Amino acid sequence: MSELVYKDILKDIEWFRYRHHIVDVLQDCFSMYATTISNRCDFKNYFKREEEYLKLINKYTKEEQEKICSIFGKIILLCGLENSPYDDYLGKLYMQTETSSKVHGQFFTPYGVSQLMAKLTIDNYDLSQDVIVINDPCCGAGGLLIAMVDELSRRGISIKDRVLVVAQDIDSRCVNMAYIQFALMGIPAVVMKGDTLAYKFTDVWRTPAYFENYAKFEKTLQSL
């Protein structure tokens, strides 16, 4: 089923090719999808993000707006498939559009490799902590962190209660993709846009699952 959804989404994206630059369409879509999710839980940043959303959506015709909404619905379906709840869905989609490697020189780690890395890492990880924090300072679409969550779930760890994902990236597309995936998969996460080496960030995105246990996760975040 996931392959059929992939094909539908790719077909919808291709539909824009003769009207807009695909790179711009993807960037706009990921930004609007992230804002749609964030504005249902992060009211502190609501007005700033809503203003940006309106600027982006008004670039498109009514027909194009409907197509953008349709793609989002399919992404929600993709990330919620019961037979495979964890995967780097948007990373795969982004690579398949060939906008990442050709234009930006970005190459995301295949999810199977991320799963192997996660297993090897967690084999040597202390899982007795009340909150298990996992971090990727250059997260891309979040594939490695999703694989870590996947492995922790397989080992009986309650993701919503005991896992906090902290992700950073300098690219806004990556920040939005990672946030969308973490949010739709029910992962408590904080995604920060900025330079990790300089530790300077211009935006912070918290997932709905983070807000469900806000006091606990915020205390953990501040202690890092």
JSON list of N, CA and C in Angstrom, two decimals, residues 23 38 75 83 91 170 193 219 221:
[
{"chain": "A", "resi": 23, "resn": "VAL", "atom": "N", "xyz": [11.35, 22.49, -6.68]},
{"chain": "A", "resi": 23, "resn": "VAL", "atom": "CA", "xyz": [12.06, 22.78, -5.43]},
{"chain": "A", "resi": 23, "resn": "VAL", "atom": "C", "xyz": [11.25, 23.75, -4.57]},
{"chain": "A", "resi": 38, "resn": "SER", "atom": "N", "xyz": [1.77, 22.55, 13.75]},
{"chain": "A", "resi": 38, "resn": "SER", "atom": "CA", "xyz": [2.23, 23.36, 14.88]},
{"chain": "A", "resi": 38, "resn": "SER", "atom": "C", "xyz": [1.14, 24.25, 15.44]},
{"chain": "A", "resi": 75, "resn": "ILE", "atom": "N", "xyz": [0.25, 12.21, 2.75]},
{"chain": "A", "resi": 75, "resn": "ILE", "atom": "CA", "xyz": [1.41, 12.11, 3.64]},
{"chain": "A", "resi": 75, "resn": "ILE", "atom": "C", "xyz": [0.97, 11.64, 5.02]},
{"chain": "A", "resi": 83, "resn": "ASN", "atom": "N", "xyz": [0.94, -1.19, 9.22]},
{"chain": "A", "resi": 83, "resn": "ASN", "atom": "CA", "xyz": [1.90, -2.29, 9.04]},
{"chain": "A", "resi": 83, "resn": "ASN", "atom": "C", "xyz": [3.34, -1.82, 9.06]},
{"chain": "A", "resi": 91, "resn": "GLY", "atom": "N", "xyz": [11.92, 11.65, 3.64]},
{"chain": "A", "resi": 91, "resn": "GLY", "atom": "CA", "xyz": [13.28, 11.58, 3.12]},
{"chain": "A", "resi": 91, "resn": "GLY", "atom": "C", "xyz": [13.31, 10.82, 1.80]},
{"chain": "A", "resi": 170, "resn": "ILE", "atom": "N", "xyz": [20.36, 23.06, 9.68]},
{"chain": "A", "resi": 170, "resn": "ILE", "atom": "CA", "xyz": [20.49, 24.44, 9.20]},
{"chain": "A", "resi": 170, "resn": "ILE", "atom": "C", "xyz": [19.55, 24.73, 8.03]},
{"chain": "A", "resi": 193, "resn": "LYS", "atom": "N", "xyz": [16.00, 24.99, 14.10]},
{"chain": "A", "resi": 193, "resn": "LYS", "atom": "CA", "xyz": [16.64, 25.44, 12.87]},
{"chain": "A", "resi": 193, "resn": "LYS", "atom": "C", "xyz": [17.81, 26.36, 13.21]},
{"chain": "A", "resi": 219, "resn": "LYS", "atom": "N", "xyz": [11.43, 20.25, 31.18]},
{"chain": "A", "resi": 219, "resn": "LYS", "atom": "CA", "xyz": [12.44, 20.17, 32.24]},
{"chain": "A", "resi": 219, "resn": "LYS", "atom": "C", "xyz": [13.67, 19.41, 31.77]},
{"chain": "A", "resi": 221, "resn": "LEU", "atom": "N", "xyz": [14.64, 19.05, 28.62]},
{"chain": "A", "resi": 221, "resn": "LEU", "atom": "CA", "xyz": [15.31, 19.85, 27.60]},
{"chain": "A", "resi": 221, "resn": "LEU", "atom": "C", "xyz": [16.18, 20.93, 28.22]}
]
